[in-house]
Tab-separated table of C-alpha atoms in Angstrom:
chain	number	residue	atom	x	y	z
A	1	MET	CA	-2.565	34.939	-11.322
A	2	LEU	CA	-1.480	35.314	-14.768
A	3	VAL	CA	-4.293	35.598	-17.303
A	4	PHE	CA	-4.067	35.004	-21.327
A	5	ILE	CA	-5.957	36.797	-23.475
A	6	ASP	CA	-5.323	35.922	-27.241
A	7	ASN	CA	-1.938	34.307	-25.678
A	8	ASN	CA	-0.615	37.574	-24.652
A	9	PRO	CA	-0.065	37.415	-20.733
A	10	ILE	CA	-2.086	40.214	-18.655
A	11	CYS	CA	-0.524	40.478	-15.105
A	12	GLY	CA	-3.088	41.855	-12.265
A	13	LEU	CA	-4.585	40.497	-9.235
A	14	ILE	CA	-7.515	38.571	-10.159
A	15	LYS	CA	-9.657	37.278	-7.273
A	16	MET	CA	-11.052	34.208	-8.247
A	17	GLN	CA	-13.310	31.710	-5.763
A	18	PRO	CA	-11.966	27.988	-6.002
A	19	VAL	CA	-14.368	25.963	-8.331
A	20	ASN	CA	-15.322	23.338	-5.642
A	21	GLU	CA	-15.815	25.661	-2.988
A	22	LYS	CA	-19.379	24.698	-2.347
A	23	PHE	CA	-18.635	21.040	-1.720
A	24	MET	CA	-15.932	21.886	1.207
A	25	GLN	CA	-18.188	22.070	4.074
A	26	ASP	CA	-19.996	18.775	3.223
A	27	GLU	CA	-16.980	16.558	2.619
A	28	LEU	CA	-15.075	17.900	5.678
A	29	PRO	CA	-16.359	14.554	7.618
A	30	LYS	CA	-14.921	12.534	4.868
A	31	ALA	CA	-11.591	14.358	5.139
A	32	ARG	CA	-11.484	13.977	8.715
A	33	GLU	CA	-11.628	10.264	8.376
A	34	GLY	CA	-8.267	10.534	6.976
A	35	LEU	CA	-6.325	13.420	7.990
A	36	TYR	CA	-4.798	14.892	11.398
A	37	ALA	CA	-4.044	18.707	12.125
A	38	ILE	CA	-6.626	19.471	9.280
A	39	GLN	CA	-6.452	22.880	7.814
A	40	ARG	CA	-8.205	24.551	4.781
A	41	THR	CA	-6.093	25.660	2.242
A	42	VAL	CA	-6.585	26.942	-1.659
A	43	ILE	CA	-4.506	25.272	-4.321
A	44	PHE	CA	-3.599	27.923	-6.966
A	45	PRO	CA	-3.215	27.616	-10.772
A	46	ASN	CA	0.053	25.982	-11.636
A	47	MET	CA	0.588	23.885	-8.854
A	48	ILE	CA	1.676	20.392	-9.462
A	49	LEU	CA	-0.598	17.394	-7.729
A	50	TYR	CA	0.156	13.779	-7.594
A	51	ARG	CA	-2.115	11.091	-7.010
A	52	PHE	CA	-1.649	7.181	-6.602
A	53	GLY	CA	-4.673	5.422	-8.393
A	54	SER	CA	-5.845	1.761	-8.765
A	55	SER	CA	-5.797	0.139	-12.445
A	56	ASP	CA	-9.167	-1.256	-11.685
A	57	LYS	CA	-10.613	2.031	-11.074
A	58	PRO	CA	-9.772	4.095	-14.269
A	59	LYS	CA	-12.971	6.471	-13.740
A	60	ASN	CA	-11.343	7.741	-10.548
A	61	TYR	CA	-8.019	8.427	-11.804
A	62	TYR	CA	-8.671	12.199	-11.887
A	63	SER	CA	-11.690	12.389	-9.917
A	64	GLY	CA	-10.478	10.919	-6.714
A	65	SER	CA	-10.343	13.386	-3.447
A	66	TRP	CA	-6.926	12.589	-2.239
A	67	TRP	CA	-3.861	14.259	-3.555
A	68	ILE	CA	-0.506	15.043	-2.348
A	69	GLY	CA	1.558	18.218	-3.740
A	70	TYR	CA	5.065	18.519	-5.287
A	71	SER	CA	7.279	18.745	-1.985
A	72	PRO	CA	5.372	15.512	-0.244
A	73	PHE	CA	5.901	13.494	-3.489
A	74	GLU	CA	9.466	14.225	-3.514
A	75	SER	CA	9.389	13.293	0.185
A	76	LEU	CA	7.981	9.981	-0.592
A	77	LYS	CA	10.544	9.440	-3.274
A	78	LYS	CA	13.358	9.905	-1.016
A	79	TYR	CA	11.811	7.602	1.495
A	80	GLY	CA	11.514	5.010	-1.080
A	81	VAL	CA	14.882	5.001	-2.272
A	82	ALA	CA	16.208	5.617	1.408
A	83	ARG	CA	14.507	1.969	2.100
A	84	ASN	CA	15.091	0.214	-1.141
A	85	GLN	CA	11.257	0.187	-1.580
A	86	SER	CA	9.229	0.694	-4.919
A	87	LEU	CA	6.927	4.137	-4.924
A	88	LYS	CA	3.992	1.854	-4.797
A	89	ASP	CA	5.031	0.264	-1.285
A	90	SER	CA	6.316	3.715	-0.310
A	91	ALA	CA	2.985	5.387	-0.932
A	92	ALA	CA	0.805	2.861	0.802
A	93	GLN	CA	3.226	3.007	3.832
A	94	CYS	CA	3.505	6.832	4.019
A	95	LEU	CA	0.301	7.796	2.802
A	96	ALA	CA	-1.617	4.752	4.685
A	97	ILE	CA	-3.214	3.465	1.739
A	98	GLY	CA	-4.537	0.140	2.225
A	99	THR	CA	-5.772	-2.767	-0.187
A	100	TRP	CA	-8.829	-0.758	-1.383
A	101	ASN	CA	-6.366	0.889	-3.581
A	102	LYS	CA	-3.859	-0.818	-5.501
A	103	CYS	CA	-1.493	2.404	-6.175
A	104	ASP	CA	-0.242	0.969	-9.294
A	105	VAL	CA	-0.961	4.078	-11.148
A	106	LEU	CA	0.506	7.465	-10.510
A	107	ILE	CA	-1.208	10.443	-11.781
A	108	LYS	CA	0.420	14.071	-12.200
A	109	VAL	CA	-1.604	17.133	-12.965
A	110	ILE	CA	-1.271	20.731	-13.285
A	111	THR	CA	-3.912	22.954	-11.711
A	112	ILE	CA	-5.607	25.303	-13.955
A	113	LEU	CA	-8.300	26.960	-11.682
A	114	PRO	CA	-8.011	27.493	-7.944
A	115	LEU	CA	-9.271	24.548	-5.939
A	116	ALA	CA	-10.294	24.648	-1.912
A	117	ALA	CA	-8.849	21.423	-0.091
A	118	TRP	CA	-8.181	19.935	3.226
A	119	SER	CA	-4.592	19.402	3.984
A	120	GLY	CA	-3.376	17.390	7.076
A	121	THR	CA	-1.228	14.792	7.903
A	122	PRO	CA	-2.791	10.931	7.337
A	123	LYS	CA	-4.432	9.058	9.924
A	124	VAL	CA	-3.704	5.530	10.847
A	125	GLN	CA	-5.896	3.445	8.884
A	126	ALA	CA	-7.149	0.007	9.565
A	127	GLU	CA	-7.990	-2.528	7.093
A	128	LYS	CA	-11.787	-3.672	7.353
A	129	ILE	CA	-13.452	-6.857	6.139
A	130	ASP	CA	-16.832	-4.984	6.107
A	131	LYS	CA	-18.488	-1.889	7.586
A	132	LYS	CA	-17.849	-3.391	11.243
A	133	ARG	CA	-15.069	-5.731	11.253
A	134	TYR	CA	-11.471	-5.420	11.063
A	135	THR	CA	-8.799	-7.692	9.686
A	136	GLY	CA	-6.077	-6.486	12.277
A	137	VAL	CA	-4.130	-4.787	9.729
A	138	ARG	CA	-2.858	-1.004	10.431
A	139	ARG	CA	-1.375	1.323	8.273
A	140	ASN	CA	0.692	3.769	10.174
A	141	PRO	CA	1.649	6.428	7.870
A	142	ASP	CA	4.698	8.848	7.763
A	143	ARG	CA	3.656	12.135	9.708
A	144	ASP	CA	6.151	14.464	7.718
A	145	ILE	CA	4.122	13.897	4.896
A	146	THR	CA	1.188	16.531	4.028
A	147	GLN	CA	-1.995	14.943	2.229
A	148	LEU	CA	-4.544	17.214	0.555
A	149	TYR	CA	-8.567	15.995	0.435
A	150	ILE	CA	-10.076	17.923	-2.592
A	151	PRO	CA	-13.640	17.725	-2.464
A	152	GLY	CA	-16.176	17.710	-5.568
A	153	LEU	CA	-13.901	17.034	-8.138
A	154	LYS	CA	-16.419	14.437	-9.635
A	155	GLU	CA	-19.356	17.074	-9.479
A	156	VAL	CA	-20.770	19.169	-12.515
A	157	TYR	CA	-19.239	22.375	-13.376
A	158	ASN	CA	-20.990	25.068	-15.486
A	159	ASN	CA	-23.398	22.069	-16.808
A	160	ILE	CA	-21.014	20.620	-19.023
A	161	GLN	CA	-17.791	19.141	-17.510
A	162	MET	CA	-16.888	17.845	-14.219
A	163	ILE	CA	-14.849	20.080	-11.893
A	164	TRP	CA	-11.680	17.617	-12.707
A	165	GLU	CA	-11.948	18.385	-16.540
A	166	THR	CA	-12.238	22.061	-15.847
A	167	ALA	CA	-9.473	22.705	-13.054
A	168	LEU	CA	-7.025	20.129	-13.751
A	169	LYS	CA	-4.505	19.576	-16.867
A	170	LYS	CA	-3.321	16.086	-17.362
A	171	ALA	CA	0.601	16.349	-16.954
A	172	SER	CA	1.479	12.518	-17.176
A	173	MET	CA	0.631	8.810	-15.822
A	174	ILE	CA	2.893	6.138	-15.051
A	175	MET	CA	1.147	2.632	-14.944
A	176	GLY	CA	3.004	-0.172	-13.111
A	177	THR	CA	4.339	1.606	-9.730
A	178	GLN	CA	5.163	-1.578	-7.927
A	179	ASN	CA	8.215	-1.913	-10.304
A	180	ILE	CA	9.567	1.816	-10.032
A	181	TYR	CA	12.116	2.510	-7.345
A	182	ASN	CA	13.293	5.953	-8.505
A	183	LEU	CA	11.338	8.493	-10.617
A	184	ALA	CA	14.265	11.501	-11.111
A	185	GLY	CA	12.525	13.934	-13.218
A	186	PHE	CA	9.070	12.906	-12.726
């Protein structure tokens, strides 16, 4: 890991525990609801992550738990281009995202601190009317895309900020993904 003191890099191995480690076990059942072949992983500083958000839920843009890394995002873009689908439609299909998320906002961040995450392939999701009744619509994801569930991003860290405010650097955001078909360079 590279550490900066007074803007001078000091190279060395520094063992840092992920800032959200204490939430991993408690949120494992939630991760299992959406992922197959689930594995624990650590997201190191300077990694790029993406998330599809809903314009009607701006408080969840950065604090939501479901993310994808750079390579899965590149695969998702290629999937959409090959099928002439918008980025929104490709995300909803490949990641099995239902009507609970409009997928009309794309968030890109760079990690600052290590984060623990659950990694796996998305599970089939069935649309619900309420807790016990289903619409009959099933979302079948692309099994080649790996998704991340990052617990605890909404939780307070150091009694001051939420974990996402401490561990993630906002890189960029795009509104209106339903009209985007190719994001070269994003």
